[in-house]
Coordinates of C-alpha atoms in Angstrom, one line a residue:
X30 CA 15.2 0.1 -25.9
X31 CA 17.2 2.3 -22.8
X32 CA 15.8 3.6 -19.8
X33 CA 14.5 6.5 -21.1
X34 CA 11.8 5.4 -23.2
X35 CA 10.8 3.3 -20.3
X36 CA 10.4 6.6 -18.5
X37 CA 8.7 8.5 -20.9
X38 CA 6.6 6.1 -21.8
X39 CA 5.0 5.4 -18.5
X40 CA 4.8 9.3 -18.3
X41 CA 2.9 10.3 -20.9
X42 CA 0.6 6.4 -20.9
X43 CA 0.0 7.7 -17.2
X44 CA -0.8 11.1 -17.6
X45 CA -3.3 10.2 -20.4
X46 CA -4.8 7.7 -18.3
X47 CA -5.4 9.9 -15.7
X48 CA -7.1 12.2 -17.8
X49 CA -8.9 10.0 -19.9
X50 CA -9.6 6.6 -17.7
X51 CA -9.7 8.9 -14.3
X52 CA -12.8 10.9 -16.0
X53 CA -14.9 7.8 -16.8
X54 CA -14.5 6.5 -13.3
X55 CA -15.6 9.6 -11.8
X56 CA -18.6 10.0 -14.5
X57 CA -19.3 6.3 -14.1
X58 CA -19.3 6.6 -9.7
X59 CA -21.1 10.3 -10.8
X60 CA -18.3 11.4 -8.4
X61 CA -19.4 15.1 -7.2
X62 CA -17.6 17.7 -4.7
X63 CA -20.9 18.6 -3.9
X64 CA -21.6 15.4 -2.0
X65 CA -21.1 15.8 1.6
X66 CA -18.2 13.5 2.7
X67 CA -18.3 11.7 6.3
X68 CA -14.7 14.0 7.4
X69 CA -17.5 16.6 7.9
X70 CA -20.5 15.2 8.7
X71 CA -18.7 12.5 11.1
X72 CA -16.1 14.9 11.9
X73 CA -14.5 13.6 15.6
X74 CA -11.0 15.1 15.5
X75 CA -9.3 11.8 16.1
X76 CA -10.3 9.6 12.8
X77 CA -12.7 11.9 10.7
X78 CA -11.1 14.9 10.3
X79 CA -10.8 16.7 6.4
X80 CA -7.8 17.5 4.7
X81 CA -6.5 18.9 1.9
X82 CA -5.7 17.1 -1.1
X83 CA -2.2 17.7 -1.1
X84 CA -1.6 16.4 2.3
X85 CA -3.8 13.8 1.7
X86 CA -2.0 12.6 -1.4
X87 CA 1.0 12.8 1.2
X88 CA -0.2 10.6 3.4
X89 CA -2.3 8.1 1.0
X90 CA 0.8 7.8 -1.3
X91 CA 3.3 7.2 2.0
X92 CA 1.5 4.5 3.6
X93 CA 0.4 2.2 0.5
X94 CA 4.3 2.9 -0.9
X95 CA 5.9 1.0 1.6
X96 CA 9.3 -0.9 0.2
X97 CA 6.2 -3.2 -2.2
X98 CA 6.9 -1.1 -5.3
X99 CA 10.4 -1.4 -4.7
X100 CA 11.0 -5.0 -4.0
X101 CA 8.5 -6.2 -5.9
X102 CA 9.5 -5.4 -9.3
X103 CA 13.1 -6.0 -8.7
X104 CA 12.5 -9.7 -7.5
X105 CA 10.3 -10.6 -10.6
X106 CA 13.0 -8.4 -13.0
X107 CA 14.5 -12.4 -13.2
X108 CA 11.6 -13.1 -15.4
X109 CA 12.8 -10.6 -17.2
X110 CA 12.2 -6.7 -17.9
X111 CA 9.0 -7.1 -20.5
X112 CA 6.6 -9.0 -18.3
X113 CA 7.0 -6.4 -15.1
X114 CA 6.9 -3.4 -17.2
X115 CA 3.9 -3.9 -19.2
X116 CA 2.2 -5.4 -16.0
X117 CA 3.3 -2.5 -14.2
X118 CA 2.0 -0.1 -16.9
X119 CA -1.5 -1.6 -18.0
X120 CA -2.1 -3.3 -13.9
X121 CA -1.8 0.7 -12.5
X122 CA -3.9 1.9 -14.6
X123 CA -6.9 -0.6 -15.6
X124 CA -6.4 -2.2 -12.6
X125 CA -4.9 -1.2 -9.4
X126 CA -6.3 2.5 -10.1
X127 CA -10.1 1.4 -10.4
X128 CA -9.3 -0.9 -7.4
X129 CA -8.1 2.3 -5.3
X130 CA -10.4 5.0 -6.7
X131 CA -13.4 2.4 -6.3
X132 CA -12.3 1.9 -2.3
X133 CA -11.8 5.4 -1.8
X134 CA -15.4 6.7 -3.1
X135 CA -17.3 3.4 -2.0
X136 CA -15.8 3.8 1.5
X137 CA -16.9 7.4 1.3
X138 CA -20.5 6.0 0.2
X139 CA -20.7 4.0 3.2
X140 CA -19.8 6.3 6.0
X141 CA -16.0 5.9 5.3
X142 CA -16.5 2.3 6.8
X143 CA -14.0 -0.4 5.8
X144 CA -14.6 -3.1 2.4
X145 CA -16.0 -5.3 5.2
X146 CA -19.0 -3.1 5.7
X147 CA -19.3 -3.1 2.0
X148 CA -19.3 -6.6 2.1
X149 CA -21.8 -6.7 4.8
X150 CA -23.8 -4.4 3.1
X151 CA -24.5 -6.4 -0.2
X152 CA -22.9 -10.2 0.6
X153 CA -24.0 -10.7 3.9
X154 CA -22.7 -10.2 7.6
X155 CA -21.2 -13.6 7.8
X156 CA -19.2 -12.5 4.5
X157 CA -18.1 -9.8 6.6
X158 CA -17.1 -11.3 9.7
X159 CA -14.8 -13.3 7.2
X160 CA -13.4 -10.5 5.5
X161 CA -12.2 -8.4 8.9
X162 CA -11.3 -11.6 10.4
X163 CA -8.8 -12.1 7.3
X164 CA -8.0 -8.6 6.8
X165 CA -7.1 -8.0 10.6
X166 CA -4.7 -11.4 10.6
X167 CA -3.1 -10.1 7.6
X168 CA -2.1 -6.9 8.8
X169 CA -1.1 -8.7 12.4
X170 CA 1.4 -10.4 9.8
X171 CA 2.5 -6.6 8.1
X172 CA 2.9 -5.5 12.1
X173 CA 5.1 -8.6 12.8
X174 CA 7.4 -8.4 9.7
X175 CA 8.0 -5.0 9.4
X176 CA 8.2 -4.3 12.9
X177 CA 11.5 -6.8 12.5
X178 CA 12.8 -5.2 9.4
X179 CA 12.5 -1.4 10.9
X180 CA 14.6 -2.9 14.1
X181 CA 17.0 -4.5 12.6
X182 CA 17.7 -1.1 10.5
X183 CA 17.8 0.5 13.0
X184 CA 20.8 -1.2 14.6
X185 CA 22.5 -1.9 12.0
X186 CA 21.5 2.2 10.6
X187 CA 22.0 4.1 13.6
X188 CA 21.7 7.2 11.3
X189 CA 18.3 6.2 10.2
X190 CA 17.0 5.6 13.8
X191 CA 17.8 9.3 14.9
X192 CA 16.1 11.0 11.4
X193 CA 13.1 8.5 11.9
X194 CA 12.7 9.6 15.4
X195 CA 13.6 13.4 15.0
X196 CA 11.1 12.9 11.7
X197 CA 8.5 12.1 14.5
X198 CA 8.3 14.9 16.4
X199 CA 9.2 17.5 13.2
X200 CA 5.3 15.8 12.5
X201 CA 3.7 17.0 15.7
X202 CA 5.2 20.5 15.2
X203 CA 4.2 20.3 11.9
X204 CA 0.4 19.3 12.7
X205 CA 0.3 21.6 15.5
X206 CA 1.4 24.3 13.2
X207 CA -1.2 23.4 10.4
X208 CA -4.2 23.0 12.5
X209 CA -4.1 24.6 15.9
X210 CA -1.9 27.8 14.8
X211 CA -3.3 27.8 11.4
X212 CA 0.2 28.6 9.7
X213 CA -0.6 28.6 5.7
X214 CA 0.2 25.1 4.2
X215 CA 2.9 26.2 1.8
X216 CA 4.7 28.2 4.2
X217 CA 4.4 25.3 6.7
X218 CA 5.6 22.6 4.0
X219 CA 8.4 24.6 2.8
X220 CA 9.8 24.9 6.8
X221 CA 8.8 21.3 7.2
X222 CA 10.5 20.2 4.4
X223 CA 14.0 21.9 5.1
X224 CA 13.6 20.5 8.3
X225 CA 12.8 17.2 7.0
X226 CA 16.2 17.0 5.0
X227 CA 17.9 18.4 8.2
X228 CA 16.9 15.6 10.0
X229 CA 18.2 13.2 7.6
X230 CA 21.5 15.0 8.1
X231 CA 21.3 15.3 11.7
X232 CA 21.4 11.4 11.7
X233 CA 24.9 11.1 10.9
X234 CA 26.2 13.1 13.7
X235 CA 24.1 12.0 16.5
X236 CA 23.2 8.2 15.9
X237 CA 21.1 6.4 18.4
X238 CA 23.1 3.1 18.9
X239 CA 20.7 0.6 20.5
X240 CA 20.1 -3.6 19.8
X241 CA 17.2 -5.0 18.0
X242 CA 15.4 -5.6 21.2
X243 CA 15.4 -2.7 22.6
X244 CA 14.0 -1.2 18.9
X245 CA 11.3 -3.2 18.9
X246 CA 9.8 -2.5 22.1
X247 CA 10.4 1.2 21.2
X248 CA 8.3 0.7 18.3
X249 CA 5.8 -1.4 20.1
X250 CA 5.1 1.8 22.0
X251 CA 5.2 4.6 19.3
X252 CA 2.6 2.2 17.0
X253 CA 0.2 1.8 20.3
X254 CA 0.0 5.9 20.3
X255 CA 0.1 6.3 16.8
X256 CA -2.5 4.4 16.0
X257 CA -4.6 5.9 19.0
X258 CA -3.6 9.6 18.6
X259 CA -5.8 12.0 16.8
X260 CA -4.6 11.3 13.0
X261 CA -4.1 15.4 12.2
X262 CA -1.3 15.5 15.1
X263 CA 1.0 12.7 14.1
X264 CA -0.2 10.0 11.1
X265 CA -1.0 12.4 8.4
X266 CA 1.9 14.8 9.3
X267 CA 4.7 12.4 9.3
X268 CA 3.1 11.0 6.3
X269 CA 2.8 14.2 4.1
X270 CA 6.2 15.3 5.3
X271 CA 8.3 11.8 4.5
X272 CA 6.3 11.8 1.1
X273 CA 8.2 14.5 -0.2
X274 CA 10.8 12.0 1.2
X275 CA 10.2 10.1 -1.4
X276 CA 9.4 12.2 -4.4
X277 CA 13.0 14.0 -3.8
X278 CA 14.5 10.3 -4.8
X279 CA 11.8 9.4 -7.6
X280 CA 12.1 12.8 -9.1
X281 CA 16.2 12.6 -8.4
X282 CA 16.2 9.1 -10.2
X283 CA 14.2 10.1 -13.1
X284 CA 15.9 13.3 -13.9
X285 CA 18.9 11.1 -13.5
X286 CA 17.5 8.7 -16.1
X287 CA 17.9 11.5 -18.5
X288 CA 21.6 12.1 -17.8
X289 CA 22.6 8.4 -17.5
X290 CA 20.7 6.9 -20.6
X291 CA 21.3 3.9 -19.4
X292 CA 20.7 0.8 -21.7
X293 CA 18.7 -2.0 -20.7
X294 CA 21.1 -5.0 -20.2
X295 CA 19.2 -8.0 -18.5
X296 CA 17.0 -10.0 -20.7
X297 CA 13.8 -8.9 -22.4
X298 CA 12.3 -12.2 -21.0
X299 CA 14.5 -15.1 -19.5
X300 CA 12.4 -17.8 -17.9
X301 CA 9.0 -18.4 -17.4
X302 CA 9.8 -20.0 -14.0
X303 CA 12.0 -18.8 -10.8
X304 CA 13.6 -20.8 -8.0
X305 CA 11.6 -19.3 -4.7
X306 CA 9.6 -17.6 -6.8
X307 CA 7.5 -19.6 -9.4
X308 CA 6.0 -19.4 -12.3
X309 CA 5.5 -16.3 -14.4
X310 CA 1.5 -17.1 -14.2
X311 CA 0.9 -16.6 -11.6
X312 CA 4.3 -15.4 -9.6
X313 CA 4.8 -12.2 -11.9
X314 CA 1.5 -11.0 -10.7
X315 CA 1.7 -11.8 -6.8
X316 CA 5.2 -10.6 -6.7
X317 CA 4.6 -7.1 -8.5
X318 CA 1.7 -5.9 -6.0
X319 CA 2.0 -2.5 -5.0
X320 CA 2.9 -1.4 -8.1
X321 CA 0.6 -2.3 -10.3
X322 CA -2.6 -3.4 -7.8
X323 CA -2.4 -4.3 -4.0
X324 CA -5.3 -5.5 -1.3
X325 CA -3.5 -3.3 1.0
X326 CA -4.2 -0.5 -1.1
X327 CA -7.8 -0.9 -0.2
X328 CA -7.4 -1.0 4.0
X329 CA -5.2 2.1 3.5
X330 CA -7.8 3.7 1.2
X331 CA -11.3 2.6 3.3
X332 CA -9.2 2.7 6.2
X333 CA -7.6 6.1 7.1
X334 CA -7.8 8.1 3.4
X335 CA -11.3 7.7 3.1
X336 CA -12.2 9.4 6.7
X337 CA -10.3 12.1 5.8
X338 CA -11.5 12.8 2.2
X339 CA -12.4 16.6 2.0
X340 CA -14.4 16.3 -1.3
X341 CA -15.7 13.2 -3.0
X342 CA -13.8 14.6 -6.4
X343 CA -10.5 14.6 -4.3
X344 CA -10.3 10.6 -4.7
X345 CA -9.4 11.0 -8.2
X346 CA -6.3 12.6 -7.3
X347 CA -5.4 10.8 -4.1
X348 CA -6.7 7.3 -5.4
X349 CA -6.2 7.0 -9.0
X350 CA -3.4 9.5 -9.3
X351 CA -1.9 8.0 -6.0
X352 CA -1.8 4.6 -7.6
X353 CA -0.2 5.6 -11.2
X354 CA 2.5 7.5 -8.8
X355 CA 3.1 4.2 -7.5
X356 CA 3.4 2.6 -11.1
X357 CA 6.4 5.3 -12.1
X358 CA 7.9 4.7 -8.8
X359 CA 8.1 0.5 -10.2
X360 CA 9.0 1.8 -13.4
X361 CA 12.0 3.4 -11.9
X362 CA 12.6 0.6 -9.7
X363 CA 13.0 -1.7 -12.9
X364 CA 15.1 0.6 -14.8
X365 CA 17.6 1.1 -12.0
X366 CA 18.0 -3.1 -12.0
X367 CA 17.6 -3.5 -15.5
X368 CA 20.6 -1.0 -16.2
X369 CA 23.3 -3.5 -14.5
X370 CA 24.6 -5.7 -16.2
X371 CA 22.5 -9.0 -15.7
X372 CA 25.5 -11.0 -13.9
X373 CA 25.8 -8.3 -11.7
X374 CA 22.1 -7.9 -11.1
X375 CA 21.8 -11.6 -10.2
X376 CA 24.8 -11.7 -7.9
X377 CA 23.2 -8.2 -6.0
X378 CA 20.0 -9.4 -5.9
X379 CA 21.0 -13.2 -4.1
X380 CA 23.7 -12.4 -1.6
X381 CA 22.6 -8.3 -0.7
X382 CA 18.8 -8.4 -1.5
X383 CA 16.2 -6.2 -4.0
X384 CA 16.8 -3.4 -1.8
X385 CA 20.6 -2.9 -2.3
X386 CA 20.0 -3.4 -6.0
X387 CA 17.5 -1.0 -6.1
X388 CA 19.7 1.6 -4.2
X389 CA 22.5 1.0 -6.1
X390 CA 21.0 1.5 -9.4
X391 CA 19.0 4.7 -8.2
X392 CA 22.9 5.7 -6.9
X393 CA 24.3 5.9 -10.5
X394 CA 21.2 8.1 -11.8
X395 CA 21.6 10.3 -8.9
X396 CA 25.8 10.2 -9.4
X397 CA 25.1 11.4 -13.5
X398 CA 23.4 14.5 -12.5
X399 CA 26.7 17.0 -13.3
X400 CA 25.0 19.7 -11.2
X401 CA 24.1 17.9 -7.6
X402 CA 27.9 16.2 -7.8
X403 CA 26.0 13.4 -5.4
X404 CA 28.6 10.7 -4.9
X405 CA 27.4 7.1 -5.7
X406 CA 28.1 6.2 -2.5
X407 CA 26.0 9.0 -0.7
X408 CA 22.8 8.1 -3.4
X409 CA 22.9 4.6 -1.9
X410 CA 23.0 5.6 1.6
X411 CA 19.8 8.3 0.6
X412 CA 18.0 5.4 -0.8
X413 CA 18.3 2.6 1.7
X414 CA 17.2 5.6 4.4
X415 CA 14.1 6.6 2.2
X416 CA 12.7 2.2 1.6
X417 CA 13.2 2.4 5.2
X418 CA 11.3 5.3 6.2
X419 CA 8.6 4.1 4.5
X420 CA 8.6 0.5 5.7
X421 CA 8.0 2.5 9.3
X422 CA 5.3 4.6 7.5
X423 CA 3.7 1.1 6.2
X424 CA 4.0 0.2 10.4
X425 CA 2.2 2.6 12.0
X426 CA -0.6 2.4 9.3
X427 CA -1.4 -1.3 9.4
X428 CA -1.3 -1.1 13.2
X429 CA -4.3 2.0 13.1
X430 CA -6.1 -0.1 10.2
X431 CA -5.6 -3.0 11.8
X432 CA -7.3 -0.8 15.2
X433 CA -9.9 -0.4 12.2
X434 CA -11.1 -3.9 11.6
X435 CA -10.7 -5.4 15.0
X436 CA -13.5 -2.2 16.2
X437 CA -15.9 -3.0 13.0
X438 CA -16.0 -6.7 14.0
X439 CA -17.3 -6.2 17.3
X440 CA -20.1 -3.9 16.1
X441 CA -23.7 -4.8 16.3
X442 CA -25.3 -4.8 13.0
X443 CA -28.1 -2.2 13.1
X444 CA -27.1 -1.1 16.1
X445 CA -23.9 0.5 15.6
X446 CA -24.2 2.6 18.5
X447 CA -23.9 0.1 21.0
X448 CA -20.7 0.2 21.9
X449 CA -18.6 -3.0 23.9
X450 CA -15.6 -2.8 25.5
X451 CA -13.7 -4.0 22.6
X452 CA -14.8 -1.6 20.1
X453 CA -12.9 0.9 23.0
X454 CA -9.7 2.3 20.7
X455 CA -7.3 1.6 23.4
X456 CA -8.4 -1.9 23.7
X457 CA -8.2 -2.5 20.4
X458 CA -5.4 -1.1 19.9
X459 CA -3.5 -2.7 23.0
X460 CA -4.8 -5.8 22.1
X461 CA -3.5 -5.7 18.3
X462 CA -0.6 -4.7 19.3
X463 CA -0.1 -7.5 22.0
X464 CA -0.7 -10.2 19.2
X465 CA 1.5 -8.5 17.2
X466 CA 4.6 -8.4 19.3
X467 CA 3.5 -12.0 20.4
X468 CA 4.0 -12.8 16.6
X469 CA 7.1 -11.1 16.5
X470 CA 8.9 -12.9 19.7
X471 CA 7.5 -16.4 18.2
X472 CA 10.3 -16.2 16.1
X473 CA 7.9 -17.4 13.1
X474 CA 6.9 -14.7 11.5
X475 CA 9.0 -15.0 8.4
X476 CA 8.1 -18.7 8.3
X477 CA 5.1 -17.9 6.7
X478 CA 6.1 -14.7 4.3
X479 CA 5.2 -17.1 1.0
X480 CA 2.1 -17.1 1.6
X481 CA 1.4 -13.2 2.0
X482 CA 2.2 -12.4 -1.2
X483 CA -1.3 -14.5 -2.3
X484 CA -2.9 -13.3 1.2
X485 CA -2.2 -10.1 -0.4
X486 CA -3.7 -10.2 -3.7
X487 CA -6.8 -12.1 -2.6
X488 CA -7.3 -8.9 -0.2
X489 CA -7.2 -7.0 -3.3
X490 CA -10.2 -9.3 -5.4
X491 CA -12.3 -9.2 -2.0
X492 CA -12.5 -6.1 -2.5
X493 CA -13.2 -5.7 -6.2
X494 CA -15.8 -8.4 -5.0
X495 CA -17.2 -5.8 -2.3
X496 CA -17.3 -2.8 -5.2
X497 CA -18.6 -5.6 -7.9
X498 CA -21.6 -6.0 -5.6
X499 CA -22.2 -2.5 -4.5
X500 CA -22.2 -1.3 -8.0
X501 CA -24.7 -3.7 -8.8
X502 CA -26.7 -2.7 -6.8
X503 CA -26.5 0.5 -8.1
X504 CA -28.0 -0.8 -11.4
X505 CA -24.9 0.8 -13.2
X506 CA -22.0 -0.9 -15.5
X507 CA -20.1 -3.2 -13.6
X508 CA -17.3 -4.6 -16.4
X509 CA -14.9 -2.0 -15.7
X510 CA -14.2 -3.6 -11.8
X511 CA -16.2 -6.7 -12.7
X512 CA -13.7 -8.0 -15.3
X513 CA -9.9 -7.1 -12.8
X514 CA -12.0 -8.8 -10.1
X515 CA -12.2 -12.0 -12.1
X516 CA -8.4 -11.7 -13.2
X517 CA -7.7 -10.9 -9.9
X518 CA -9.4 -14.4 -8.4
X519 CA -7.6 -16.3 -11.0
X520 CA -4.5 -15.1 -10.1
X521 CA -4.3 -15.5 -6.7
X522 CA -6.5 -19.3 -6.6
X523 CA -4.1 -20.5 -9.2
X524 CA -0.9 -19.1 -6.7
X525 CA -2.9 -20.5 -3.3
X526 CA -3.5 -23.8 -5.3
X527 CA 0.3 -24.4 -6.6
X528 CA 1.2 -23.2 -2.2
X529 CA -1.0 -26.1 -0.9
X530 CA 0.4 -28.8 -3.1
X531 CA 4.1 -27.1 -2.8
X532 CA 3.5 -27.4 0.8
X533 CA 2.2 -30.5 1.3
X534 CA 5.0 -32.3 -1.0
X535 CA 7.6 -30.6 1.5
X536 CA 5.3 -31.6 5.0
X537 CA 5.3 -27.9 5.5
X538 CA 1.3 -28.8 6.6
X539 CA 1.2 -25.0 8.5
X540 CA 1.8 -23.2 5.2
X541 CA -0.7 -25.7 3.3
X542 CA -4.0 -25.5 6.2
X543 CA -3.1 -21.5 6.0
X544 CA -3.4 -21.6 1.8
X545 CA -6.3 -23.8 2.3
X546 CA -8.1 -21.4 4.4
X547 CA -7.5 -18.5 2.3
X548 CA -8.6 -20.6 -0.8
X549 CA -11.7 -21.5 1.1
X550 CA -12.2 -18.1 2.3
X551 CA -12.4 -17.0 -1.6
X552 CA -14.4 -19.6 -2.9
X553 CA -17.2 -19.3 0.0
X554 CA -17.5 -15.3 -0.5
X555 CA -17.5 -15.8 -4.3
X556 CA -20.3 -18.0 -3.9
X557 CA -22.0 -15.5 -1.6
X558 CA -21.5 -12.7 -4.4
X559 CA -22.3 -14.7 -7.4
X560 CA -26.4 -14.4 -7.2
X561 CA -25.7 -10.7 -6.1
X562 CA -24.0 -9.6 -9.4
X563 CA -26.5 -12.1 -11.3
X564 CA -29.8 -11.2 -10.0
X565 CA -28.3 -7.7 -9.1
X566 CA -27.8 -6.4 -12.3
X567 CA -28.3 -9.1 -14.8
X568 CA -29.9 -7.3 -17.2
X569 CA -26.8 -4.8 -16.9
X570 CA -24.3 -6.9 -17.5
X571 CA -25.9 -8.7 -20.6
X572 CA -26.6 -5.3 -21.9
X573 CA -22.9 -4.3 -21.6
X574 CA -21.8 -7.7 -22.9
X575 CA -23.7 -7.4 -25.5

C-alpha cells in the first residue's frame, strides 16, 4: 500500500457516496429547492441573508475545518495508519455527513434555529436549556484556546499576522463588491483570490511585530465586531476567500501525492493504547473528530450555514459534500505522516507537535511537483500559515455561534418575540466575549483541553439525538441517524467514564465533576428522548428492523 491508493481510494469511495448516499438523504428528508428557506422569508441583512452555494461551501467548509482534520488524524496516526483511515473513510460518509446534512436541513425546518430548538421542540424545553447551556460553555472553551493559539502565532509568525489582517479587510472589499456593487462572482473570486495570495506574500515584507498580549486584545476586538457585523460584509467573505486558502494546499498536496508515491512507512496498527491519549476504543474516535464526524459541525451548520441556505437542495453540497471534503483533507493529513519514516514521525510529533509533522510532510508533496519548483522549506512555511488561518476562521465563528446560543437561551418559549436585554446582539456578544477573555487570562484554559475532545463528540450525539426525535416525529425511517447516534453515545460515555476515574485516581477532582456533568448531561437528555423515538415512531422502527 503507498499513498496513492490511499488517495484514490477516498476519491472515488467519496465521490460515490456523494452520489449514491447524498441522494437517499435528500429523498429520505424529501429535500426540495422549491421549499422556501428562512435566508428569504427571515431575510434581516445581518444573520439571514442567502447565498450562493459556492460561497457558502466557502464559508461552511472554512469554519468547521479549523486545524481538527489536521491534528486529529496525525495524533491518533500512533495507533497506527489502518484504524484512522478506515474511520476517516466510512465515519465521513455514514456518519459525520448524515450528522451535517441532517443539521443543515433540520435547522432549515425549524426557522434556521439552533439543535437546541430542535431539542426543545420534540425533548422538551428543559432538554434545551441544557443543550445551549452546554453548547455555549463549550464554544467559551473554543474562544479561550484558540484565541491563545492564534496569539501566540502571531508573535512568533509575524508574517502570518500581517496576511491575516490584510486577509480582513481584502473580505470587506470583497463583500462590498459582491453585494452592494453587484460585481459578477467569478470575476470577483478571481480578483479576490490573486489578492488573497498577495497578501500572503505581502506578509513577509511588512510583518507586524507585536507580544502575545497585545494579540489577544486585538483579537478580542475584531471577534466582538465579527460576530456582530452583518455576516455578508465580513464572516462569509473572509471565509469563502481563505477557503480557496485551503483547497490551493489540499489540491497542491494531492497532486503532489502523485509525483512523490510515497510509501507508507509507520505501522499498519501498533498499539491499541497511547500514553496521553488512550485507548483505541474509544480514543481513536474522540481524537479523529472533524474528520470523520464533529458536534461542532452541527453549531456551524444550525448556527450560521443554515441562515444563509439559498435552497433547501443546496445542503447536499454544502453539508454532505462539505463534510467528505473534510475526510480527503484527513486522508491527506495521514498520508503526509504516514510517509516518514515512523522514528522520525514519533520524534516530530513529541518535541515539534501534529502541526509541524503535518507541514512537513505536505512540504515534500508540494517539493515533488517538477513544475512549481516549491522548495521544502517554503511548502512548510505555506502550510503552517494555512492551519493557522483557519484556527482564526474557527475563532470568529464560535464567538458568533456562541452569540447564537447565549440569545436562544433567553427567549420566551411561545413568545419569541419578546425580546430582553440579553437577547440584544451586542450584549451577547460583549458578554461572551468578556467570559471568554476572562478564561483566557485565568491561565486555565488548557488545563481542561482532555476533556473537550469528549465535550466534543457528545455535542455531536446531542444532536443526532435532536434529528433522531424530529424525524420521528415525522413518522419516517429513523436507522440511518438513529443507529450513528447510538455509536456516537457509546463512544463518548465509554471516553467521559475512563476521564472520571482517570481523574479521580490523579485528585485532578475539576476534570472529574466536569466529566461527570457532561456524563450526566447525556444520560438525562437520553432519557428525555427515549419515549420520544419509542412512542414516536415505534411502529417505524420495528418495521425497518424487521
Amino acid at each position: 500500500m503507498n499513498g496513492i491508493e490511499l488517495v484514490l481510494i477516498a476519491v472515488i469511495m467519496y465521490a460515490v457516496a456523494y452520489r449514491l448516499y447524498g441522494n437517499f438523504l435528500i429523498k429520505r428528508l424529501e429535500v426540495n429547492s422549491s421549499n422556501p428557506t428562512p435566508s428569504h422569508t427571515m431575510n434581516d441583512g445581518v444573520d439571514y441573508c442567502p447565498a450562493k452555494s459556492p460561497v457558502l461551501l466557502g464559508h461552511h467548509f472554512a469554519s468547521i475545518a479549523g486545524a481538527g482534520p489536521i491534528v486529529g488524524p496525525v495524533i491518533a496516526a500512533g495507533f497506527g495508519w489502518v484504524p484512522v483511515y478506515l474511520w476517516v473513510l466510512f465515519g465521513a460518509v455514514f456518519i459525520g455527513g448524515v450528522h451535517d446534512f441532517s443539521s443543515i436541513i433540520g435547522s432549515v425546518r425549524h426557522q434556521s434555529k439552533s439543535i437546541g430548538f430542535i431539542i426543545q421542540t420534540y425533548i422538551g424545553d428543559s432538554g434545551k436549556k441544557l443543550f445551549l447551556l452546554f453548547s455555549w460553555a463549550t464554544l467559551i472553551l473554543v474562544i479561550a484556546v484558540f484565541t491563545i493559539i492564534v496569539a501566540n502565532t502571531f508573535a512568533h509568525i509575524p508574517s502570518s499576522a500581517t496576511s491575516s489582517v490584510l486577509f480582513i479587510f481584502l473580505a470587506i472589499l470583497f463583500g462590498l463588491s459582491i453585494y452592494r456593487f453587484k460585481v459578477p462572482l467569478t470575476i470577483g473570486t478571481i480578483a479576490g483570490v490573486i489578492l488573497l495570495f498577495l497578501c500572503i506574500a505581502a506578509g513577509n515584507y511588512f510583518p507586524i511585530r507585536l507580544d502575545t498580549l497585545w494579540w489577544q486584545l486585538i483579537l478580542f476586538a475584531y471577534i466582538f465586531a465579527a460576530s456582530v457585523t452583518p455576516v455578508w460584509i465580513l464572516l462569509q467573505p473572509r471565509d469563502y476567500l481563505n477557503s480557496f486558502f485551503l483547497y490551493a494546499l489540499m489540491i497542491g498536496g494531492l497532486v503532489g501525492v502523485f509525483f512523490a508515491a510515497p510509501s507508507i512507512n509507520i505501522p499498519a496498527f501498533s498499539s491499541f493504547s497511547l500514553d496521553k491519549v488512550g485507548y483505541l476504543f474509544p480514543a481513536l474516535f474522540v481524537t479523529v473528530a472533524c474528520g470523520a464526524i464533529s458536534g461542532f459541525h452541527s453549531l456551524v451548520g444550525s448556527g450560521t450555514t443554515a441562515k444563509q441556505l439559498d435552497k433547501e437542495t443546496d445542503a447536499h453540497l454544502v453539508g454532505y459534500g462539505g463534510m467528505l471534503i473534510e475526510g480527503l483533507l484527513a486522508v491527506l493529513s495521514l498520508t503526509a505522516v504516514a510517509s516518514m519514516v515512523n522514528k522520525e514521525f514519533i520524534d516530530i510529533l513529541v518535541n515539534k507537535g501534529p502541526v509541524t509533522a503535518f507541514s512537513l510532510g505536505v512540504a515534500r508533496f508540494l517539493n515533488a511537483i517538477p513544475f512549481l519548483n516549491i522548495s521544502v522549506e517554503t511548502g512548510q512555511t505555506f502550510s503552517a500559515l494555512a492551519v493557522s488561518a483557519f484556527a482564526l476562521t474557527s475563532l470568529d465563528t464560535a464567538t458568533r455561534l456562541a452569540r447564537f446560543m447565549f440569545q436562544e437561551f433567553f427567549e420566551v418559549k411561545d413568545q419569541p418575540e419578546k425580546k430582553s436585554v440579553l437577547q440584544n446582539r451586542f450584549v451577547a456578544t460583549g458578554i461572551t466575549v468578556a467570559v471568554g477573555a476572562a478564561l483566557t487570562f485565568s491561565g486555565q484554559t488548557m488545563s481542561i483541553w482532555p476533556v473537550f475532545g469528549s465535550a466534543n463528540q457528545l455535542l455531536a450525539a446531542l444532536a443526532l439525538l435532536a434529528l433522531t426525535a424530529w424525524i420521528a416525529h415525522l413518522r419516517k425511517g429513523i436507522l440511518f441517524v438513529m443507529i450513528p447516534m447510538l455509536f456516537m453515545f457509546a463512544v463518548t460515555l465509554t471516553a467521559l467514564g475512563m476521564l472520571i476515574y482517570t481523574n479521580f485516581m490523579v485528585r485532578n477532582y475539576i476534570l472529574s465533576v466536569i466529566s461527570i456533568l457532561l456524563f450526566s448531561l447525556a444520560i438525562i437528555l437520553g432519557v428525555k428522548a427515549y419515549g420520544i423515538l419509542v412512542n414516536g415512531n415505534g411502529k417505524q422502527l420495528e418495521k425497518e428492523i424487521a
